[in-house]
PDB file of C-alpha atoms and ligand atoms in Angstrom:
ATOM      1  CA  MET A1081     103.527 158.159  46.453  1.00  0.00           C
ATOM      2  CA  ARG A1082     103.205 160.115  50.260  1.00  0.00           C
ATOM      3  CA  LYS A1083     101.429 163.562  49.970  1.00  0.00           C
ATOM      4  CA  LEU A1084     103.850 166.312  51.969  1.00  0.00           C
ATOM      5  CA  ILE A1085     102.363 167.632  54.996  1.00  0.00           C
ATOM      6  CA  ILE A1086     103.035 170.594  56.499  1.00  0.00           C
ATOM      7  CA  ALA A1087     101.920 171.622  59.946  1.00  0.00           C
ATOM      8  CA  GLY A1088     102.712 174.841  61.265  1.00  0.00           C
ATOM      9  CA  ASN A1089     102.903 174.638  65.655  1.00  0.00           C
ATOM     10  CA  TRP A1090     102.001 178.004  66.798  1.00  0.00           C
ATOM     11  CA  LYS A1091     102.415 177.109  70.672  1.00  0.00           C
ATOM     12  CA  LEU A1092     101.809 179.783  73.029  1.00  0.00           C
ATOM     13  CA  ASN A1093     101.565 182.658  70.908  1.00  0.00           C
ATOM     14  CA  LYS A1094      99.075 184.820  69.309  1.00  0.00           C
ATOM     15  CA  THR A1095      95.690 186.563  70.538  1.00  0.00           C
ATOM     16  CA  SER A1096      92.267 185.572  68.909  1.00  0.00           C
ATOM     17  CA  ALA A1097      92.765 188.836  66.807  1.00  0.00           C
ATOM     18  CA  GLU A1098      96.778 187.715  66.278  1.00  0.00           C
ATOM     19  CA  ALA A1099      95.535 184.404  65.248  1.00  0.00           C
ATOM     20  CA  ALA A1100      92.883 185.729  62.362  1.00  0.00           C
ATOM     21  CA  ASN A1101      95.212 187.782  61.255  1.00  0.00           C
ATOM     22  CA  LEU A1102      97.812 185.365  60.486  1.00  0.00           C
ATOM     23  CA  ALA A1103      95.360 182.735  58.926  1.00  0.00           C
ATOM     24  CA  THR A1104      93.563 185.271  57.043  1.00  0.00           C
ATOM     25  CA  GLU A1105      97.609 185.810  55.465  1.00  0.00           C
ATOM     26  CA  LEU A1106      98.671 182.491  55.323  1.00  0.00           C
ATOM     27  CA  LYS A1107      95.054 181.410  53.575  1.00  0.00           C
ATOM     28  CA  ARG A1108      95.450 184.012  50.616  1.00  0.00           C
ATOM     29  CA  GLU A1109      99.308 182.986  50.364  1.00  0.00           C
ATOM     30  CA  VAL A1110      98.726 179.430  49.935  1.00  0.00           C
ATOM     31  CA  SER A1111      95.318 179.586  48.109  1.00  0.00           C
ATOM     32  CA  ASP A1112      96.639 177.836  45.144  1.00  0.00           C
ATOM     33  CA  VAL A1113      98.406 175.156  46.648  1.00  0.00           C
ATOM     34  CA  MET A1114      97.164 171.799  46.137  1.00  0.00           C
ATOM     35  CA  ASP A1115     100.061 169.428  45.753  1.00  0.00           C
ATOM     36  CA  VAL A1116     100.514 170.091  49.499  1.00  0.00           C
ATOM     37  CA  ASP A1117      98.302 169.417  52.990  1.00  0.00           C
ATOM     38  CA  VAL A1118      98.537 172.547  54.917  1.00  0.00           C
ATOM     39  CA  VAL A1119      97.453 172.570  58.529  1.00  0.00           C
ATOM     40  CA  ILE A1120      97.958 175.132  60.973  1.00  0.00           C
ATOM     41  CA  CYS A1121      98.066 174.867  65.464  1.00  0.00           C
ATOM     42  CA  PRO A1122      96.532 177.744  66.722  1.00  0.00           C
ATOM     43  CA  VAL A1123      96.023 178.092  70.619  1.00  0.00           C
ATOM     44  CA  PHE A1124      93.099 176.480  72.214  1.00  0.00           C
ATOM     45  CA  THR A1125      91.885 180.228  72.649  1.00  0.00           C
ATOM     46  CA  ALA A1126      91.812 180.583  69.117  1.00  0.00           C
ATOM     47  CA  LEU A1127      90.386 177.550  66.928  1.00  0.00           C
ATOM     48  CA  SER A1128      87.649 179.115  66.921  1.00  0.00           C
ATOM     49  CA  VAL A1129      88.381 182.679  65.058  1.00  0.00           C
ATOM     50  CA  VAL A1130      90.666 180.533  63.165  1.00  0.00           C
ATOM     51  CA  GLN A1131      88.490 177.995  62.071  1.00  0.00           C
ATOM     52  CA  ASP A1132      86.303 180.697  60.730  1.00  0.00           C
ATOM     53  CA  VAL A1133      88.740 182.202  58.407  1.00  0.00           C
ATOM     54  CA  VAL A1134      90.243 178.796  57.316  1.00  0.00           C
ATOM     55  CA  MET A1135      86.901 177.010  56.762  1.00  0.00           C
ATOM     56  CA  GLU A1136      86.625 175.383  53.620  1.00  0.00           C
ATOM     57  CA  SER A1137      90.021 176.599  51.856  1.00  0.00           C
ATOM     58  CA  ASN A1138      92.866 174.218  51.915  1.00  0.00           C
ATOM     59  CA  VAL A1139      94.447 175.414  55.335  1.00  0.00           C
ATOM     60  CA  LYS A1140      93.574 172.945  57.891  1.00  0.00           C
ATOM     61  CA  LEU A1141      92.772 173.126  61.738  1.00  0.00           C
ATOM     62  CA  GLY A1142      94.894 171.275  64.117  1.00  0.00           C
ATOM     63  CA  ALA A1143      94.909 171.381  68.050  1.00  0.00           C
ATOM     64  CA  GLN A1144      97.932 171.256  69.753  1.00  0.00           C
ATOM     65  CA  ASN A1145      96.813 168.629  72.690  1.00  0.00           C
ATOM     66  CA  ILE A1146      93.758 166.367  73.493  1.00  0.00           C
ATOM     67  CA  TYR A1147      92.972 164.695  76.791  1.00  0.00           C
ATOM     68  CA  TRP A1148      91.591 160.973  76.728  1.00  0.00           C
ATOM     69  CA  GLU A1149      88.568 161.221  78.449  1.00  0.00           C
ATOM     70  CA  ASP A1150      85.462 163.450  76.509  1.00  0.00           C
ATOM     71  CA  ALA A1151      84.019 164.795  79.380  1.00  0.00           C
ATOM     72  CA  GLY A1152      83.719 165.399  83.265  1.00  0.00           C
ATOM     73  CA  ALA A1153      85.841 166.624  86.188  1.00  0.00           C
ATOM     74  CA  PHE A1154      89.076 167.304  84.365  1.00  0.00           C
ATOM     75  CA  THR A1155      90.056 170.966  85.390  1.00  0.00           C
ATOM     76  CA  GLY A1156      91.792 172.490  82.316  1.00  0.00           C
ATOM     77  CA  GLU A1157      91.676 169.946  79.486  1.00  0.00           C
ATOM     78  CA  VAL A1158      89.914 169.930  76.334  1.00  0.00           C
ATOM     79  CA  SER A1159      88.471 166.843  74.889  1.00  0.00           C
ATOM     80  CA  GLY A1160      88.141 165.245  71.307  1.00  0.00           C
ATOM     81  CA  PRO A1161      83.861 165.987  71.223  1.00  0.00           C
ATOM     82  CA  LEU A1162      85.057 169.835  72.240  1.00  0.00           C
ATOM     83  CA  LEU A1163      87.723 169.686  69.466  1.00  0.00           C
ATOM     84  CA  LYS A1164      85.366 168.695  66.459  1.00  0.00           C
ATOM     85  CA  ASP A1165      82.219 171.096  67.997  1.00  0.00           C
ATOM     86  CA  LEU A1166      85.083 173.725  66.346  1.00  0.00           C
ATOM     87  CA  GLY A1167      86.236 172.035  63.472  1.00  0.00           C
ATOM     88  CA  VAL A1168      89.658 170.866  64.115  1.00  0.00           C
ATOM     89  CA  GLU A1169      90.691 167.717  62.186  1.00  0.00           C
ATOM     90  CA  TYR A1170      94.053 167.547  63.320  1.00  0.00           C
ATOM     91  CA  VAL A1171      96.019 167.188  66.865  1.00  0.00           C
ATOM     92  CA  ILE A1172      99.747 167.332  67.780  1.00  0.00           C
ATOM     93  CA  ILE A1173     100.139 164.551  70.600  1.00  0.00           C
ATOM     94  CA  GLY A1174     103.315 164.307  72.668  1.00  0.00           C
ATOM     95  CA  HIS A1175     105.263 167.077  71.404  1.00  0.00           C
ATOM     96  CA  SER A1176     108.545 166.863  73.245  1.00  0.00           C
ATOM     97  CA  GLU A1177     107.756 170.710  75.226  1.00  0.00           C
ATOM     98  CA  ARG A1178     104.490 168.609  76.774  1.00  0.00           C
ATOM     99  CA  ARG A1179     106.870 165.610  77.683  1.00  0.00           C
ATOM    100  CA  GLN A1180     109.798 168.042  79.232  1.00  0.00           C
ATOM    101  CA  PHE A1181     107.122 170.355  80.991  1.00  0.00           C
ATOM    102  CA  PHE A1182     104.473 168.576  81.377  1.00  0.00           C
ATOM    103  CA  GLY A1183     104.700 165.094  81.983  1.00  0.00           C
ATOM    104  CA  GLU A1184     103.702 163.920  79.092  1.00  0.00           C
ATOM    105  CA  THR A1185     104.660 159.913  78.664  1.00  0.00           C
ATOM    106  CA  ASN A1186     104.544 157.364  75.804  1.00  0.00           C
ATOM    107  CA  ALA A1187     101.546 155.842  78.075  1.00  0.00           C
ATOM    108  CA  THR A1188      99.681 159.166  78.328  1.00  0.00           C
ATOM    109  CA  VAL A1189     100.692 159.786  74.247  1.00  0.00           C
ATOM    110  CA  ASN A1190      99.556 156.472  73.514  1.00  0.00           C
ATOM    111  CA  LYS A1191      95.877 157.131  75.439  1.00  0.00           C
ATOM    112  CA  ARG A1192      95.690 160.358  73.609  1.00  0.00           C
ATOM    113  CA  ILE A1193      96.086 159.012  70.537  1.00  0.00           C
ATOM    114  CA  ARG A1194      93.619 156.476  70.872  1.00  0.00           C
ATOM    115  CA  ALA A1195      91.311 159.627  71.898  1.00  0.00           C
ATOM    116  CA  ALA A1196      92.083 161.353  68.442  1.00  0.00           C
ATOM    117  CA  LEU A1197      91.247 158.518  66.476  1.00  0.00           C
ATOM    118  CA  ASN A1198      88.138 157.578  68.160  1.00  0.00           C
ATOM    119  CA  HIS A1199      86.821 160.902  67.731  1.00  0.00           C
ATOM    120  CA  ASN A1200      88.073 160.868  63.509  1.00  0.00           C
ATOM    121  CA  LEU A1201      91.430 163.441  64.364  1.00  0.00           C
ATOM    122  CA  THR A1202      94.513 162.826  62.934  1.00  0.00           C
ATOM    123  CA  PRO A1203      97.093 162.483  65.240  1.00  0.00           C
ATOM    124  CA  ILE A1204     100.301 163.653  64.864  1.00  0.00           C
ATOM    125  CA  VAL A1205     102.687 162.054  67.015  1.00  0.00           C
ATOM    126  CA  CYS A1206     105.504 163.671  67.826  1.00  0.00           C
ATOM    127  CA  VAL A1207     109.213 161.603  68.627  1.00  0.00           C
ATOM    128  CA  GLY A1208     112.590 162.743  68.804  1.00  0.00           C
ATOM    129  CA  GLU A1209     115.903 162.079  71.437  1.00  0.00           C
ATOM    130  CA  LEU A1210     117.384 164.929  73.299  1.00  0.00           C
ATOM    131  CA  LEU A1211     120.923 166.102  72.680  1.00  0.00           C
ATOM    132  CA  GLU A1212     122.323 163.994  75.904  1.00  0.00           C
ATOM    133  CA  GLU A1213     121.097 161.256  74.487  1.00  0.00           C
ATOM    134  CA  ARG A1214     122.072 161.523  70.575  1.00  0.00           C
ATOM    135  CA  GLU A1215     125.607 161.975  71.845  1.00  0.00           C
ATOM    136  CA  ALA A1216     125.336 158.481  74.214  1.00  0.00           C
ATOM    137  CA  GLY A1217     124.710 156.861  70.738  1.00  0.00           C
ATOM    138  CA  LYS A1218     121.231 156.528  72.394  1.00  0.00           C
ATOM    139  CA  ALA A1219     118.558 158.075  69.667  1.00  0.00           C
ATOM    140  CA  PHE A1220     117.730 154.892  67.851  1.00  0.00           C
ATOM    141  CA  ASP A1221     117.086 153.219  71.288  1.00  0.00           C
ATOM    142  CA  VAL A1222     114.816 155.898  72.424  1.00  0.00           C
ATOM    143  CA  ILE A1223     113.290 156.535  69.008  1.00  0.00           C
ATOM    144  CA  GLN A1224     112.597 152.762  68.925  1.00  0.00           C
ATOM    145  CA  THR A1225     110.432 152.660  72.766  1.00  0.00           C
ATOM    146  CA  GLN A1226     108.678 155.734  71.885  1.00  0.00           C
ATOM    147  CA  CYS A1227     107.663 154.196  68.845  1.00  0.00           C
ATOM    148  CA  THR A1228     106.878 150.914  70.536  1.00  0.00           C
ATOM    149  CA  GLU A1229     105.180 152.063  73.103  1.00  0.00           C
ATOM    150  CA  SER A1230     103.398 155.201  71.703  1.00  0.00           C
ATOM    151  CA  LEU A1231     101.821 153.028  69.007  1.00  0.00           C
ATOM    152  CA  ALA A1232     101.065 149.780  71.390  1.00  0.00           C
ATOM    153  CA  GLY A1233      97.653 148.581  70.802  1.00  0.00           C
ATOM    154  CA  PHE A1234      96.879 150.080  67.075  1.00  0.00           C
ATOM    155  CA  SER A1235      95.972 148.099  64.709  1.00  0.00           C
ATOM    156  CA  SER A1236      97.531 148.775  60.665  1.00  0.00           C
ATOM    157  CA  GLU A1237      94.485 150.862  59.958  1.00  0.00           C
ATOM    158  CA  GLU A1238      94.566 152.778  63.185  1.00  0.00           C
ATOM    159  CA  VAL A1239      98.274 153.907  62.681  1.00  0.00           C
ATOM    160  CA  GLN A1240      98.277 154.801  58.421  1.00  0.00           C
ATOM    161  CA  LYS A1241      95.464 157.355  59.975  1.00  0.00           C
ATOM    162  CA  MET A1242      98.750 159.002  62.201  1.00  0.00           C
ATOM    163  CA  ILE A1243     101.060 161.240  61.116  1.00  0.00           C
ATOM    164  CA  ILE A1244     104.261 161.115  62.936  1.00  0.00           C
ATOM    165  CA  ALA A1245     106.467 163.778  63.598  1.00  0.00           C
ATOM    166  CA  TYR A1246     110.577 162.922  64.061  1.00  0.00           C
ATOM    167  CA  GLU A1247     111.481 166.366  66.288  1.00  0.00           C
ATOM    168  CA  PRO A1248     115.134 165.945  67.649  1.00  0.00           C
ATOM    169  CA  VAL A1249     114.739 167.755  70.716  1.00  0.00           C
ATOM    170  CA  TRP A1250     118.223 169.567  70.253  1.00  0.00           C
ATOM    171  CA  ALA A1251     116.361 171.161  66.852  1.00  0.00           C
ATOM    172  CA  ILE A1252     113.694 172.171  68.315  1.00  0.00           C
ATOM    173  CA  GLY A1253     113.728 176.539  68.381  1.00  0.00           C
ATOM    174  CA  THR A1254     117.757 175.710  68.579  1.00  0.00           C
ATOM    175  CA  GLY A1255     117.961 177.226  65.209  1.00  0.00           C
ATOM    176  CA  LYS A1256     120.299 174.021  64.844  1.00  0.00           C
ATOM    177  CA  THR A1257     118.718 171.687  61.918  1.00  0.00           C
ATOM    178  CA  ALA A1258     119.514 167.821  61.328  1.00  0.00           C
ATOM    179  CA  SER A1259     121.063 167.273  58.765  1.00  0.00           C
ATOM    180  CA  PRO A1260     119.229 166.250  55.733  1.00  0.00           C
ATOM    181  CA  GLU A1261     120.705 162.778  55.913  1.00  0.00           C
ATOM    182  CA  GLN A1262     120.706 162.990  59.841  1.00  0.00           C
ATOM    183  CA  ALA A1263     117.233 163.604  59.797  1.00  0.00           C
ATOM    184  CA  GLN A1264     116.673 160.819  56.375  1.00  0.00           C
ATOM    185  CA  GLU A1265     118.093 157.811  58.810  1.00  0.00           C
ATOM    186  CA  VAL A1266     115.855 158.599  61.310  1.00  0.00           C
ATOM    187  CA  HIS A1267     113.252 158.765  59.544  1.00  0.00           C
ATOM    188  CA  LYS A1268     113.928 155.071  57.443  1.00  0.00           C
ATOM    189  CA  PHE A1269     114.552 153.621  61.073  1.00  0.00           C
ATOM    190  CA  ILE A1270     110.980 154.722  62.259  1.00  0.00           C
ATOM    191  CA  ARG A1271     109.612 153.610  59.114  1.00  0.00           C
ATOM    192  CA  ASP A1272     111.366 150.488  59.892  1.00  0.00           C
ATOM    193  CA  GLN A1273     110.157 150.087  63.090  1.00  0.00           C
ATOM    194  CA  ILE A1274     106.656 150.462  62.014  1.00  0.00           C
ATOM    195  CA  MET A1275     107.442 148.175  59.014  1.00  0.00           C
ATOM    196  CA  LYS A1276     108.453 145.379  62.059  1.00  0.00           C
ATOM    197  CA  LEU A1277     105.235 146.085  63.989  1.00  0.00           C
ATOM    198  CA  HIS A1278     103.059 146.212  60.442  1.00  0.00           C
ATOM    199  CA  SER A1279     103.840 145.129  57.332  1.00  0.00           C
ATOM    200  CA  GLU A1280     106.169 146.835  54.416  1.00  0.00           C
ATOM    201  CA  ASP A1281     103.484 147.705  52.482  1.00  0.00           C
ATOM    202  CA  MET A1282     101.675 149.272  54.967  1.00  0.00           C
ATOM    203  CA  ALA A1283     104.651 151.333  56.245  1.00  0.00           C
ATOM    204  CA  GLN A1284     105.137 152.443  52.811  1.00  0.00           C
ATOM    205  CA  THR A1285     101.860 154.142  53.404  1.00  0.00           C
ATOM    206  CA  VAL A1286     102.534 156.545  56.705  1.00  0.00           C
ATOM    207  CA  ARG A1287     103.705 160.217  56.044  1.00  0.00           C
ATOM    208  CA  ILE A1288     106.621 161.348  58.515  1.00  0.00           C
ATOM    209  CA  GLN A1289     107.431 164.749  59.394  1.00  0.00           C
ATOM    210  CA  TYR A1290     110.374 166.379  60.349  1.00  0.00           C
ATOM    211  CA  GLY A1291     110.761 169.258  62.959  1.00  0.00           C
ATOM    212  CA  GLY A1292     113.374 171.052  64.179  1.00  0.00           C
ATOM    213  CA  SER A1293     114.129 174.995  62.756  1.00  0.00           C
ATOM    214  CA  VAL A1294     112.651 174.524  59.289  1.00  0.00           C
ATOM    215  CA  LYS A1295     112.824 177.456  57.320  1.00  0.00           C
ATOM    216  CA  PRO A1296     112.266 178.300  53.575  1.00  0.00           C
ATOM    217  CA  GLU A1297     115.768 177.798  52.970  1.00  0.00           C
ATOM    218  CA  ASN A1298     116.407 174.508  54.389  1.00  0.00           C
ATOM    219  CA  THR A1299     112.693 173.162  53.205  1.00  0.00           C
ATOM    220  CA  ALA A1300     113.527 171.710  49.707  1.00  0.00           C
ATOM    221  CA  GLU A1301     116.760 169.712  50.725  1.00  0.00           C
ATOM    222  CA  LEU A1302     114.991 168.294  53.640  1.00  0.00           C
ATOM    223  CA  MET A1303     111.870 167.526  51.981  1.00  0.00           C
ATOM    224  CA  SER A1304     113.753 165.858  48.534  1.00  0.00           C
ATOM    225  CA  GLN A1305     114.874 162.738  51.191  1.00  0.00           C
ATOM    226  CA  PRO A1306     113.018 159.589  50.069  1.00  0.00           C
ATOM    227  CA  ASP A1307     111.395 159.338  54.207  1.00  0.00           C
ATOM    228  CA  ILE A1308     111.045 162.605  54.906  1.00  0.00           C
ATOM    229  CA  ASP A1309     106.925 163.429  53.903  1.00  0.00           C
ATOM    230  CA  GLY A1310     106.420 167.023  55.553  1.00  0.00           C
ATOM    231  CA  ALA A1311     107.511 169.277  58.318  1.00  0.00           C
ATOM    232  CA  LEU A1312     105.900 170.104  61.920  1.00  0.00           C
ATOM    233  CA  VAL A1313     107.311 174.031  61.964  1.00  0.00           C
ATOM    234  CA  GLY A1314     107.559 176.246  65.326  1.00  0.00           C
ATOM    235  CA  GLY A1315     109.075 179.279  64.915  1.00  0.00           C
ATOM    236  CA  ALA A1316     108.645 180.259  61.258  1.00  0.00           C
ATOM    237  CA  SER A1317     104.908 178.649  61.381  1.00  0.00           C
ATOM    238  CA  LEU A1318     103.931 182.444  63.697  1.00  0.00           C
ATOM    239  CA  LYS A1319     105.235 184.419  59.931  1.00  0.00           C
ATOM    240  CA  SER A1320     103.249 183.948  56.928  1.00  0.00           C
ATOM    241  CA  GLU A1321     105.480 184.754  54.461  1.00  0.00           C
ATOM    242  CA  ALA A1322     108.099 182.269  56.070  1.00  0.00           C
ATOM    243  CA  PHE A1323     105.362 179.400  56.273  1.00  0.00           C
ATOM    244  CA  ALA A1324     104.058 180.265  53.231  1.00  0.00           C
ATOM    245  CA  ALA A1325     107.534 180.253  51.099  1.00  0.00           C
ATOM    246  CA  ILE A1326     108.126 176.649  53.636  1.00  0.00           C
ATOM    247  CA  ILE A1327     104.874 175.618  51.530  1.00  0.00           C
ATOM    248  CA  LYS A1328     105.501 176.253  48.449  1.00  0.00           C
ATOM    249  CA  ASN A1329     109.262 175.150  48.349  1.00  0.00           C
ATOM    250  CA  CYS A1330     107.843 171.652  49.281  1.00  0.00           C
ATOM    251  CA  CYS A1331     106.397 172.079  45.932  1.00  0.00           C
ATOM    252  CA  THR A1332     109.525 172.355  43.939  1.00  0.00           C
ATOM    253  CA  VAL A1333     110.962 168.826  45.439  1.00  0.00           C
ATOM    254  CA  ASN A1334     110.814 166.193  42.992  1.00  0.00           C
ATOM    255  CA  LYS A1335     110.761 163.037  44.095  1.00  0.00           C
TER     256      LYS A1335
HETATM  257  C1  LIG B1662     108.197 172.661  66.842  1.00  0.00           C
HETATM  258  O1  LIG B1662     107.558 173.099  67.525  1.00  0.00           O
HETATM  259  O2  LIG B1662     107.418 171.614  66.925  1.00  0.00           O
HETATM  260  C2  LIG B1662     109.468 173.270  66.333  1.00  0.00           C
HETATM  261  C3  LIG B1662     110.396 171.915  65.447  1.00  0.00           C
HETATM  262  O3  LIG B1662     109.727 174.241  66.416  1.00  0.00           O
HETATM  263  P1  LIG B1662     110.639 174.837  65.581  1.00  0.00           P
HETATM  264  O4  LIG B1662     110.491 174.368  64.193  1.00  0.00           O
HETATM  265  O5  LIG B1662     110.786 176.429  65.600  1.00  0.00           O
HETATM  266  O6  LIG B1662     112.403 174.380  65.757  1.00  0.00           O
END
């Protein structure tokens, strides 16, 4: 049985004071939730204040990116040792906004995953097709390439430590959610890819999140799908009430 994991991607939002307030409210609202892993991913500049708030609680800290070198002449980057130093446990890698606006590729995603694992950070590895790719019937080809290239060279034990996030790009921030059936079909496909690269038993242990306009009203139906093991949430994670409702709605799901 895979434990559900809900992660909030705060993207480029919130000053340190706003981030601390949001984390404080969320911590209070979900303090009794034990059956779901909860992660929040603020901007780099707010990681430290948010860690002060969530330390020793059931809310865990994530970052939104990691560079593959530990230190050196890499202006503007943030590395594994620096994230660990702040108490970070998770890191989002290969988000579609990184791919779209910052030239992220499967090859760089692969290097970032390696860096995360080297520093005992749990990578949340994002994959997902564009609308035109889905409409052209290429969604599965795109996902297969993303999985194969991003996860190339990792052992079964390493892949088991990762979280995969399926985020159809057409559903991110658009209010359009993949139907539970559409999402389940791709999640099953991703699990099958992992199975082919590793083994059936191992693939059954990997958690695969869905992301794309998740809100309190659609959470339970999505999470009740057999291969959906949580959510990566953008917009709705910026309001403590909505994000807490998503987390609590997961607790009602029977698989
Ligand atoms: C995301 O940024 O990963 C995301 C899924 O955003 P939203 O929930 O706003 O669609």
